[in-house]
mmCIF file with all atom_site columns, C-alpha atoms in Angstrom:
data_model
loop_
_atom_site.group_PDB
_atom_site.id
_atom_site.type_symbol
_atom_site.label_atom_id
_atom_site.label_alt_id
_atom_site.label_comp_id
_atom_site.label_asym_id
_atom_site.label_entity_id
_atom_site.label_seq_id
_atom_site.pdbx_PDB_ins_code
_atom_site.Cartn_x
_atom_site.Cartn_y
_atom_site.Cartn_z
_atom_site.occupancy
_atom_site.B_iso_or_equiv
_atom_site.pdbx_formal_charge
_atom_site.auth_seq_id
_atom_site.auth_comp_id
_atom_site.auth_asym_id
_atom_site.auth_atom_id
_atom_site.pdbx_PDB_model_num
ATOM 1   C CA . MET A 1 1   ? 83.387  143.110 121.995 1.00 43.00 ? 254 MET A CA 1
ATOM 2   C CA . SER A 1 2   ? 84.456  146.459 123.273 1.00 42.00 ? 255 SER A CA 1
ATOM 3   C CA . SER A 1 3   ? 83.188  147.891 126.552 1.00 50.00 ? 256 SER A CA 1
ATOM 4   C CA . THR A 1 4   ? 83.310  151.461 125.305 1.00 62.00 ? 257 THR A CA 1
ATOM 5   C CA . VAL A 1 5   ? 80.586  154.055 124.873 1.00 68.00 ? 258 VAL A CA 1
ATOM 6   C CA . THR A 1 6   ? 78.838  153.262 121.597 1.00 87.00 ? 259 THR A CA 1
ATOM 7   C CA . MET A 1 7   ? 77.984  155.609 118.739 1.00 86.00 ? 260 MET A CA 1
ATOM 8   C CA . LEU A 1 8   ? 74.302  155.586 119.720 1.00 87.00 ? 261 LEU A CA 1
ATOM 9   C CA . ASP A 1 9   ? 75.023  155.987 123.453 1.00 88.00 ? 262 ASP A CA 1
ATOM 10  C CA . SER A 1 10  ? 77.047  159.122 122.790 1.00 87.00 ? 263 SER A CA 1
ATOM 11  C CA . LEU A 1 11  ? 74.183  160.861 120.932 1.00 91.00 ? 264 LEU A CA 1
ATOM 12  C CA . PRO A 1 12  ? 71.633  162.731 123.075 1.00 91.00 ? 265 PRO A CA 1
ATOM 13  C CA . PRO A 1 13  ? 68.172  161.058 122.762 1.00 93.00 ? 266 PRO A CA 1
ATOM 14  C CA . ALA A 1 14  ? 66.657  163.706 120.432 1.00 93.00 ? 267 ALA A CA 1
ATOM 15  C CA . HIS A 1 15  ? 69.704  163.583 118.142 1.00 93.00 ? 268 HIS A CA 1
ATOM 16  C CA . ARG A 1 16  ? 69.726  159.773 118.252 1.00 93.00 ? 269 ARG A CA 1
ATOM 17  C CA . ARG A 1 17  ? 66.105  159.674 117.055 1.00 93.00 ? 270 ARG A CA 1
ATOM 18  C CA . ALA A 1 18  ? 66.764  162.230 114.274 1.00 93.00 ? 271 ALA A CA 1
ATOM 19  C CA . PHE A 1 19  ? 69.884  160.331 113.191 1.00 94.00 ? 272 PHE A CA 1
ATOM 20  C CA . LEU A 1 20  ? 68.143  156.931 113.132 1.00 94.00 ? 273 LEU A CA 1
ATOM 21  C CA . GLU A 1 21  ? 65.326  158.363 110.985 1.00 95.00 ? 274 GLU A CA 1
ATOM 22  C CA . HIS A 1 22  ? 67.888  158.537 108.152 1.00 96.00 ? 275 HIS A CA 1
ATOM 23  C CA . GLY A 1 23  ? 68.849  154.881 108.458 1.00 96.00 ? 276 GLY A CA 1
ATOM 24  C CA . LYS A 1 24  ? 67.207  151.825 107.019 1.00 97.00 ? 277 LYS A CA 1
ATOM 25  C CA . LYS A 1 25  ? 67.207  148.456 108.715 1.00 97.00 ? 278 LYS A CA 1
ATOM 26  C CA . VAL A 1 26  ? 69.285  145.809 106.968 1.00 98.00 ? 279 VAL A CA 1
ATOM 27  C CA . SER A 1 27  ? 70.503  142.334 107.853 1.00 98.00 ? 280 SER A CA 1
ATOM 28  C CA . PHE A 1 28  ? 73.592  140.367 106.953 1.00 98.00 ? 281 PHE A CA 1
ATOM 29  C CA . PRO A 1 29  ? 73.968  136.587 107.094 1.00 98.00 ? 282 PRO A CA 1
ATOM 30  C CA . GLN A 1 30  ? 76.938  134.968 108.809 1.00 98.00 ? 283 GLN A CA 1
ATOM 31  C CA . SER A 1 31  ? 80.281  135.642 107.061 1.00 96.00 ? 284 SER A CA 1
ATOM 32  C CA . TRP A 1 32  ? 78.793  138.342 104.772 1.00 98.00 ? 285 TRP A CA 1
ATOM 33  C CA . ARG A 1 33  ? 81.433  140.871 103.637 1.00 97.00 ? 286 ARG A CA 1
ATOM 34  C CA . ILE A 1 34  ? 79.984  144.214 104.696 1.00 98.00 ? 287 ILE A CA 1
ATOM 35  C CA . CYS A 1 35  ? 82.802  146.326 103.274 1.00 97.00 ? 288 CYS A CA 1
ATOM 36  C CA . ASP A 1 36  ? 86.277  145.842 101.824 1.00 96.00 ? 289 ASP A CA 1
ATOM 37  C CA . GLU A 1 37  ? 89.413  147.829 102.568 1.00 94.00 ? 290 GLU A CA 1
ATOM 38  C CA . GLY A 1 38  ? 90.272  150.230 99.744  1.00 95.00 ? 291 GLY A CA 1
ATOM 39  C CA . ARG A 1 39  ? 86.827  150.287 98.117  1.00 97.00 ? 292 ARG A CA 1
ATOM 40  C CA . PHE A 1 40  ? 84.562  153.343 97.880  1.00 97.00 ? 293 PHE A CA 1
ATOM 41  C CA . ALA A 1 41  ? 82.907  154.163 101.234 1.00 97.00 ? 294 ALA A CA 1
ATOM 42  C CA . ASP A 1 42  ? 79.460  155.434 100.301 1.00 97.00 ? 295 ASP A CA 1
ATOM 43  C CA . ARG A 1 43  ? 77.615  154.118 103.363 1.00 97.00 ? 296 ARG A CA 1
ATOM 44  C CA . PHE A 1 44  ? 78.063  153.030 106.946 1.00 97.00 ? 297 PHE A CA 1
ATOM 45  C CA . TRP A 1 45  ? 76.220  151.026 109.586 1.00 97.00 ? 298 TRP A CA 1
ATOM 46  C CA . VAL A 1 46  ? 75.314  151.018 113.246 1.00 95.00 ? 299 VAL A CA 1
ATOM 47  C CA . VAL A 1 47  ? 74.970  147.476 114.587 1.00 96.00 ? 300 VAL A CA 1
ATOM 48  C CA . GLU A 1 48  ? 71.552  146.696 116.050 1.00 96.00 ? 301 GLU A CA 1
ATOM 49  C CA . SER A 1 49  ? 72.127  143.003 116.848 1.00 97.00 ? 302 SER A CA 1
ATOM 50  C CA . GLY A 1 50  ? 74.878  140.467 116.400 1.00 97.00 ? 303 GLY A CA 1
ATOM 51  C CA . ALA A 1 51  ? 78.603  141.031 115.990 1.00 98.00 ? 304 ALA A CA 1
ATOM 52  C CA . VAL A 1 52  ? 80.832  142.399 113.226 1.00 97.00 ? 305 VAL A CA 1
ATOM 53  C CA . SER A 1 53  ? 84.530  141.649 112.784 1.00 96.00 ? 306 SER A CA 1
ATOM 54  C CA . ILE A 1 54  ? 86.714  144.541 111.619 1.00 94.00 ? 307 ILE A CA 1
ATOM 55  C CA . ASP A 1 55  ? 89.713  143.368 109.617 1.00 93.00 ? 308 ASP A CA 1
ATOM 56  C CA . MET A 1 56  ? 92.759  144.692 107.821 1.00 90.00 ? 309 MET A CA 1
ATOM 57  C CA . ASP A 1 57  ? 94.526  143.233 104.815 1.00 89.00 ? 310 ASP A CA 1
ATOM 58  C CA . VAL A 1 58  ? 97.962  141.994 105.882 1.00 87.00 ? 311 VAL A CA 1
ATOM 59  C CA . PRO A 1 59  ? 100.310 141.054 103.018 1.00 89.00 ? 312 PRO A CA 1
ATOM 60  C CA . GLY A 1 60  ? 100.892 137.311 103.024 1.00 90.00 ? 313 GLY A CA 1
ATOM 61  C CA . ARG A 1 61  ? 98.118  136.704 105.581 1.00 89.00 ? 314 ARG A CA 1
ATOM 62  C CA . GLY A 1 62  ? 94.977  138.156 104.003 1.00 85.00 ? 315 GLY A CA 1
ATOM 63  C CA . ALA A 1 63  ? 92.230  139.732 106.104 1.00 85.00 ? 316 ALA A CA 1
ATOM 64  C CA . VAL A 1 64  ? 93.206  139.715 109.791 1.00 87.00 ? 317 VAL A CA 1
ATOM 65  C CA . SER A 1 65  ? 90.579  140.505 112.420 1.00 89.00 ? 318 SER A CA 1
ATOM 66  C CA . VAL A 1 66  ? 91.555  143.473 114.594 1.00 88.00 ? 319 VAL A CA 1
ATOM 67  C CA . GLU A 1 67  ? 88.342  144.201 116.498 1.00 91.00 ? 320 GLU A CA 1
ATOM 68  C CA . THR A 1 68  ? 84.820  142.936 117.148 1.00 94.00 ? 321 THR A CA 1
ATOM 69  C CA . LEU A 1 69  ? 81.867  145.328 117.288 1.00 95.00 ? 322 LEU A CA 1
ATOM 70  C CA . GLY A 1 70  ? 78.436  144.806 118.811 1.00 95.00 ? 323 GLY A CA 1
ATOM 71  C CA . PRO A 1 71  ? 75.069  146.539 119.211 1.00 95.00 ? 324 PRO A CA 1
ATOM 72  C CA . GLY A 1 72  ? 75.103  150.337 119.034 1.00 92.00 ? 325 GLY A CA 1
ATOM 73  C CA . GLU A 1 73  ? 78.581  150.475 117.519 1.00 93.00 ? 326 GLU A CA 1
ATOM 74  C CA . LEU A 1 74  ? 79.589  152.281 114.349 1.00 94.00 ? 327 LEU A CA 1
ATOM 75  C CA . VAL A 1 75  ? 80.884  150.216 111.424 1.00 96.00 ? 328 VAL A CA 1
ATOM 76  C CA . GLY A 1 76  ? 82.909  152.549 109.248 1.00 92.00 ? 329 GLY A CA 1
ATOM 77  C CA . TRP A 1 77  ? 83.864  156.202 109.358 1.00 91.00 ? 330 TRP A CA 1
ATOM 78  C CA . SER A 1 78  ? 85.580  156.436 105.974 1.00 94.00 ? 331 SER A CA 1
ATOM 79  C CA . TRP A 1 79  ? 82.340  157.917 104.533 1.00 95.00 ? 332 TRP A CA 1
ATOM 80  C CA . LEU A 1 80  ? 83.111  161.046 106.544 1.00 94.00 ? 333 LEU A CA 1
ATOM 81  C CA . PHE A 1 81  ? 86.497  161.947 105.046 1.00 92.00 ? 334 PHE A CA 1
ATOM 82  C CA . PRO A 1 82  ? 87.619  162.305 101.414 1.00 95.00 ? 335 PRO A CA 1
ATOM 83  C CA . PRO A 1 83  ? 88.636  160.341 99.406  1.00 96.00 ? 336 PRO A CA 1
ATOM 84  C CA . TYR A 1 84  ? 85.899  158.122 100.952 1.00 97.00 ? 337 TYR A CA 1
ATOM 85  C CA . ARG A 1 85  ? 87.810  154.833 100.786 1.00 97.00 ? 338 ARG A CA 1
ATOM 86  C CA . TRP A 1 86  ? 87.461  152.122 103.416 1.00 96.00 ? 339 TRP A CA 1
ATOM 87  C CA . GLN A 1 87  ? 90.465  151.983 105.741 1.00 92.00 ? 340 GLN A CA 1
ATOM 88  C CA . VAL A 1 88  ? 89.391  148.513 106.965 1.00 94.00 ? 341 VAL A CA 1
ATOM 89  C CA . GLY A 1 89  ? 87.094  145.689 105.962 1.00 96.00 ? 342 GLY A CA 1
ATOM 90  C CA . ALA A 1 90  ? 84.240  144.119 107.905 1.00 97.00 ? 343 ALA A CA 1
ATOM 91  C CA . HIS A 1 91  ? 82.203  140.921 107.925 1.00 97.00 ? 344 HIS A CA 1
ATOM 92  C CA . ALA A 1 92  ? 79.303  139.500 109.918 1.00 98.00 ? 345 ALA A CA 1
ATOM 93  C CA . LEU A 1 93  ? 80.320  136.995 112.600 1.00 97.00 ? 346 LEU A CA 1
ATOM 94  C CA . GLY A 1 94  ? 76.799  135.602 112.700 1.00 97.00 ? 347 GLY A CA 1
ATOM 95  C CA . SER A 1 95  ? 73.439  136.984 111.706 1.00 98.00 ? 348 SER A CA 1
ATOM 96  C CA . VAL A 1 96  ? 73.684  140.783 112.032 1.00 98.00 ? 349 VAL A CA 1
ATOM 97  C CA . GLY A 1 97  ? 70.956  143.408 112.117 1.00 98.00 ? 350 GLY A CA 1
ATOM 98  C CA . ALA A 1 98  ? 72.020  146.991 111.474 1.00 97.00 ? 351 ALA A CA 1
ATOM 99  C CA . TYR A 1 99  ? 70.935  150.460 110.502 1.00 97.00 ? 352 TYR A CA 1
ATOM 100 C CA . GLU A 1 100 ? 72.449  151.441 107.153 1.00 98.00 ? 353 GLU A CA 1
ATOM 101 C CA . PHE A 1 101 ? 73.102  155.083 106.311 1.00 97.00 ? 354 PHE A CA 1
ATOM 102 C CA . SER A 1 102 ? 74.066  156.855 103.104 1.00 98.00 ? 355 SER A CA 1
ATOM 103 C CA . GLY A 1 103 ? 77.337  158.705 103.701 1.00 97.00 ? 356 GLY A CA 1
ATOM 104 C CA . ALA A 1 104 ? 76.376  161.525 101.288 1.00 97.00 ? 357 ALA A CA 1
ATOM 105 C CA . GLU A 1 105 ? 72.945  161.925 102.908 1.00 97.00 ? 358 GLU A CA 1
ATOM 106 C CA . ILE A 1 106 ? 74.416  162.175 106.409 1.00 97.00 ? 359 ILE A CA 1
ATOM 107 C CA . ARG A 1 107 ? 77.112  164.613 105.254 1.00 96.00 ? 360 ARG A CA 1
ATOM 108 C CA . ASP A 1 108 ? 74.317  166.766 103.739 1.00 96.00 ? 361 ASP A CA 1
ATOM 109 C CA . LEU A 1 109 ? 72.308  166.466 106.966 1.00 95.00 ? 362 LEU A CA 1
ATOM 110 C CA . CYS A 1 110 ? 75.347  167.637 108.949 1.00 95.00 ? 363 CYS A CA 1
ATOM 111 C CA . ARG A 1 111 ? 75.639  170.738 106.734 1.00 96.00 ? 364 ARG A CA 1
ATOM 112 C CA . GLU A 1 112 ? 71.890  171.472 106.827 1.00 96.00 ? 365 GLU A CA 1
ATOM 113 C CA . ASN A 1 113 ? 71.498  170.990 110.590 1.00 95.00 ? 366 ASN A CA 1
ATOM 114 C CA . PRO A 1 114 ? 74.775  172.060 112.230 1.00 96.00 ? 367 PRO A CA 1
ATOM 115 C CA . VAL A 1 115 ? 73.656  171.189 115.782 1.00 96.00 ? 368 VAL A CA 1
ATOM 116 C CA . LEU A 1 116 ? 72.698  167.640 114.810 1.00 95.00 ? 369 LEU A CA 1
ATOM 117 C CA . GLY A 1 117 ? 75.734  167.482 112.530 1.00 95.00 ? 370 GLY A CA 1
ATOM 118 C CA . GLN A 1 118 ? 78.071  168.407 115.356 1.00 95.00 ? 371 GLN A CA 1
ATOM 119 C CA . ALA A 1 119 ? 76.534  165.706 117.564 1.00 94.00 ? 372 ALA A CA 1
ATOM 120 C CA . ILE A 1 120 ? 76.968  163.073 114.828 1.00 94.00 ? 373 ILE A CA 1
ATOM 121 C CA . VAL A 1 121 ? 80.553  164.089 114.037 1.00 94.00 ? 374 VAL A CA 1
ATOM 122 C CA . LEU A 1 122 ? 81.481  164.220 117.744 1.00 92.00 ? 375 LEU A CA 1
ATOM 123 C CA . ALA A 1 123 ? 79.971  160.755 118.273 1.00 91.00 ? 376 ALA A CA 1
ATOM 124 C CA . ALA A 1 124 ? 81.972  159.434 115.308 1.00 91.00 ? 377 ALA A CA 1
ATOM 125 C CA . ALA A 1 125 ? 85.114  161.178 116.606 1.00 91.00 ? 378 ALA A CA 1
ATOM 126 C CA . GLN A 1 126 ? 84.622  159.606 120.035 1.00 90.00 ? 379 GLN A CA 1
ATOM 127 C CA . THR A 1 127 ? 84.392  156.209 118.349 1.00 88.00 ? 380 THR A CA 1
ATOM 128 C CA . ILE A 1 128 ? 87.565  156.874 116.351 1.00 88.00 ? 381 ILE A CA 1
ATOM 129 C CA . ALA A 1 129 ? 89.447  158.035 119.481 1.00 88.00 ? 382 ALA A CA 1
ATOM 130 C CA . GLN A 1 130 ? 88.352  154.972 121.483 1.00 86.00 ? 383 GLN A CA 1
ATOM 131 C CA . ARG A 1 131 ? 89.399  152.606 118.722 1.00 83.00 ? 384 ARG A CA 1
ATOM 132 C CA . LEU A 1 132 ? 92.757  154.333 118.348 1.00 84.00 ? 385 LEU A CA 1
ATOM 133 C CA . GLY A 1 133 ? 93.304  153.925 122.090 1.00 80.00 ? 386 GLY A CA 1
ATOM 134 C CA . SER A 1 134 ? 92.366  150.242 121.883 1.00 78.00 ? 387 SER A CA 1
ATOM 135 C CA . ALA A 1 135 ? 94.726  149.710 118.938 1.00 73.00 ? 388 ALA A CA 1
ATOM 136 C CA . ARG A 1 136 ? 97.563  151.397 120.811 1.00 75.00 ? 389 ARG A CA 1
ATOM 137 C CA . ALA A 1 137 ? 96.957  149.197 123.868 1.00 78.00 ? 390 ALA A CA 1
ATOM 138 C CA . ARG A 1 138 ? 96.984  146.063 121.682 1.00 71.00 ? 391 ARG A CA 1
ATOM 139 C CA . MET A 1 139 ? 100.242 147.181 120.061 1.00 70.00 ? 392 MET A CA 1
ATOM 140 C CA . LEU A 1 140 ? 101.822 147.719 123.469 1.00 75.00 ? 393 LEU A CA 1
ATOM 141 C CA . ASP A 1 141 ? 100.677 144.246 124.533 1.00 71.00 ? 394 ASP A CA 1
ATOM 142 C CA . MET A 1 142 ? 102.267 142.792 121.397 1.00 67.00 ? 395 MET A CA 1
ATOM 143 C CA . TYR A 1 143 ? 105.463 144.830 121.237 1.00 71.00 ? 396 TYR A CA 1
ATOM 144 C CA . GLY A 1 144 ? 105.914 146.210 124.760 1.00 66.00 ? 397 GLY A CA 1
ATOM 145 C CA . PRO A 1 145 ? 108.109 143.337 126.011 1.00 63.00 ? 398 PRO A CA 1
ATOM 146 C CA . ARG A 1 146 ? 110.370 143.708 122.955 1.00 59.00 ? 399 ARG A CA 1
ATOM 147 C CA . LEU A 1 147 ? 110.729 147.432 123.593 1.00 57.00 ? 400 LEU A CA 1
ATOM 148 C CA . GLN A 1 148 ? 111.713 146.775 127.224 1.00 57.00 ? 401 GLN A CA 1
ATOM 149 C CA . GLU A 1 149 ? 114.385 144.265 126.114 1.00 59.00 ? 402 GLU A CA 1
ATOM 150 C CA . HIS A 1 150 ? 116.155 147.010 124.147 1.00 56.00 ? 403 HIS A CA 1
ATOM 151 C CA . SER A 1 151 ? 116.266 149.552 126.963 1.00 55.00 ? 404 SER A CA 1
#
Protein backbone atom coordinates (compact mmCIF):
# COMPACT_ATOMS: atom_id res chain seq x y z
CA MET A 1 0.00 0.00 0.00
CA SER A 2 1.17 3.49 -0.66
CA SER A 3 2.57 5.72 2.06
CA THR A 4 1.21 8.89 0.49
CA VAL A 5 -1.26 11.45 1.77
CA THR A 6 -4.72 10.01 1.20
CA MET A 7 -7.74 11.66 -0.40
CA LEU A 8 -9.41 12.07 3.00
CA ASP A 9 -6.23 13.30 4.71
CA SER A 10 -5.85 16.08 2.15
CA LEU A 11 -9.35 17.48 2.81
CA PRO A 12 -9.69 19.95 5.71
CA PRO A 13 -11.94 18.44 8.46
CA ALA A 14 -15.04 20.55 7.63
CA HIS A 15 -14.74 19.71 3.92
CA ARG A 16 -14.10 16.04 4.72
CA ARG A 17 -17.33 15.87 6.72
CA ALA A 18 -19.34 17.65 3.98
CA PHE A 19 -17.84 15.38 1.32
CA LEU A 20 -18.53 12.17 3.27
CA GLU A 21 -22.17 13.20 3.77
CA HIS A 22 -22.63 12.56 0.03
CA GLY A 23 -21.25 9.03 0.21
CA LYS A 24 -22.95 5.82 1.15
CA LYS A 25 -21.21 2.95 2.87
CA VAL A 26 -20.77 -0.14 0.73
CA SER A 27 -18.82 -3.37 1.04
CA PHE A 28 -17.19 -5.67 -1.47
CA PRO A 29 -16.30 -9.32 -0.93
CA GLN A 30 -12.85 -10.65 -1.78
CA SER A 31 -12.06 -10.60 -5.53
CA TRP A 32 -15.12 -8.44 -6.37
CA ARG A 33 -14.61 -6.40 -9.57
CA ILE A 34 -15.24 -2.83 -8.46
CA CYS A 35 -14.77 -1.27 -11.90
CA ASP A 36 -13.50 -2.28 -15.33
CA GLU A 37 -11.19 -0.35 -17.63
CA GLY A 38 -13.07 1.27 -20.51
CA ARG A 39 -16.54 1.13 -18.94
CA PHE A 40 -18.63 4.16 -17.97
CA ALA A 41 -17.34 5.84 -14.79
CA ASP A 42 -20.47 7.05 -13.02
CA ARG A 43 -19.20 6.60 -9.45
CA PHE A 44 -16.09 6.37 -7.33
CA TRP A 45 -15.04 5.15 -3.90
CA VAL A 46 -12.91 6.06 -0.92
CA VAL A 47 -11.63 2.96 0.87
CA GLU A 48 -12.66 2.73 4.52
CA SER A 49 -11.16 -0.69 5.31
CA GLY A 50 -9.34 -3.41 3.45
CA ALA A 51 -7.29 -3.17 0.26
CA VAL A 52 -8.09 -2.62 -3.42
CA SER A 53 -5.89 -3.66 -6.34
CA ILE A 54 -5.75 -1.25 -9.28
CA ASP A 55 -5.11 -3.03 -12.57
CA MET A 56 -4.65 -2.34 -16.25
CA ASP A 57 -5.52 -4.56 -19.18
CA VAL A 58 -2.30 -5.70 -20.87
CA PRO A 59 -2.77 -7.42 -24.25
CA GLY A 60 -1.84 -11.08 -23.95
CA ARG A 61 -1.67 -10.92 -20.14
CA GLY A 62 -5.10 -9.70 -19.04
CA ALA A 63 -5.56 -7.53 -15.96
CA VAL A 64 -2.18 -6.72 -14.38
CA SER A 65 -2.05 -5.19 -10.91
CA VAL A 66 -0.22 -1.85 -10.87
CA GLU A 67 -1.01 -0.52 -7.39
CA THR A 68 -2.64 -1.39 -4.08
CA LEU A 69 -4.81 1.12 -2.23
CA GLY A 70 -5.84 1.17 1.42
CA PRO A 71 -7.99 3.13 3.87
CA GLY A 72 -8.65 6.77 2.99
CA GLU A 73 -7.52 6.36 -0.61
CA LEU A 74 -9.48 7.30 -3.71
CA VAL A 75 -10.51 4.54 -6.11
CA GLY A 76 -11.15 6.17 -9.46
CA TRP A 77 -10.96 9.69 -10.83
CA SER A 78 -12.39 9.02 -14.29
CA TRP A 79 -15.79 10.30 -13.03
CA LEU A 80 -14.24 13.76 -12.97
CA PHE A 81 -13.28 14.10 -16.64
CA PRO A 82 -15.30 13.52 -19.83
CA PRO A 83 -15.84 11.09 -21.47
CA TYR A 84 -16.16 9.45 -18.00
CA ARG A 85 -14.57 6.11 -18.90
CA TRP A 86 -12.45 4.13 -16.46
CA GLN A 87 -8.74 4.37 -17.25
CA VAL A 88 -8.03 1.36 -14.99
CA GLY A 89 -9.87 -1.49 -13.33
CA ALA A 90 -10.07 -2.40 -9.65
CA HIS A 91 -10.92 -5.38 -7.48
CA ALA A 92 -11.13 -6.13 -3.76
CA LEU A 93 -8.11 -7.98 -2.36
CA GLY A 94 -10.14 -9.11 0.63
CA SER A 95 -13.27 -7.82 2.28
CA VAL A 96 -13.41 -4.07 1.55
CA GLY A 97 -15.51 -1.35 3.15
CA ALA A 98 -15.80 1.91 1.25
CA TYR A 99 -17.73 5.11 0.78
CA GLU A 100 -19.37 5.19 -2.65
CA PHE A 101 -20.10 8.48 -4.38
CA SER A 102 -22.11 9.39 -7.47
CA GLY A 103 -19.79 11.14 -9.93
CA ALA A 104 -22.62 13.36 -11.26
CA GLU A 105 -23.71 14.33 -7.73
CA ILE A 106 -20.18 15.31 -6.70
CA ARG A 107 -19.63 17.26 -9.94
CA ASP A 108 -22.89 19.14 -9.20
CA LEU A 109 -21.76 19.73 -5.60
CA CYS A 110 -18.47 21.16 -6.89
CA ARG A 111 -20.37 23.63 -9.10
CA GLU A 112 -22.86 24.57 -6.36
CA ASN A 113 -20.24 25.02 -3.61
CA PRO A 114 -17.04 26.26 -5.27
CA VAL A 115 -15.00 26.31 -2.03
CA LEU A 116 -15.84 22.70 -1.22
CA GLY A 117 -15.53 21.83 -4.91
CA GLN A 118 -12.04 23.27 -5.09
CA ALA A 119 -11.01 21.26 -2.02
CA ILE A 120 -12.39 18.03 -3.54
CA VAL A 121 -10.78 18.63 -6.94
CA LEU A 122 -7.43 19.58 -5.35
CA ALA A 123 -7.53 16.43 -3.20
CA ALA A 124 -8.24 14.33 -6.31
CA ALA A 125 -5.47 16.16 -8.21
CA GLN A 126 -3.02 15.47 -5.39
CA THR A 127 -3.93 11.79 -5.60
CA ILE A 128 -3.44 11.79 -9.38
CA ALA A 129 -0.05 13.55 -9.07
CA GLN A 130 1.16 11.11 -6.39
CA ARG A 131 0.13 8.10 -8.45
CA LEU A 132 1.80 9.50 -11.55
CA GLY A 133 4.99 9.96 -9.55
CA SER A 134 4.76 6.39 -8.25
CA ALA A 135 4.18 5.05 -11.77
CA ARG A 136 7.19 6.97 -13.07
CA ALA A 137 9.38 5.59 -10.27
CA ARG A 138 8.22 2.03 -11.04
CA MET A 139 8.98 2.55 -14.74
CA LEU A 140 12.47 3.79 -13.90
CA ASP A 141 13.01 0.74 -11.69
CA MET A 142 11.93 -1.50 -14.57
CA TYR A 143 13.60 0.26 -17.48
CA GLY A 144 16.32 2.40 -15.89
CA PRO A 145 19.10 -0.21 -16.20
CA ARG A 146 18.25 -0.70 -19.90
CA LEU A 147 18.42 3.04 -20.50
CA GLN A 148 21.86 3.21 -18.84
CA GLU A 149 23.14 0.36 -21.06
CA HIS A 150 22.44 2.46 -24.17
CA SER A 151 24.24 5.59 -22.99
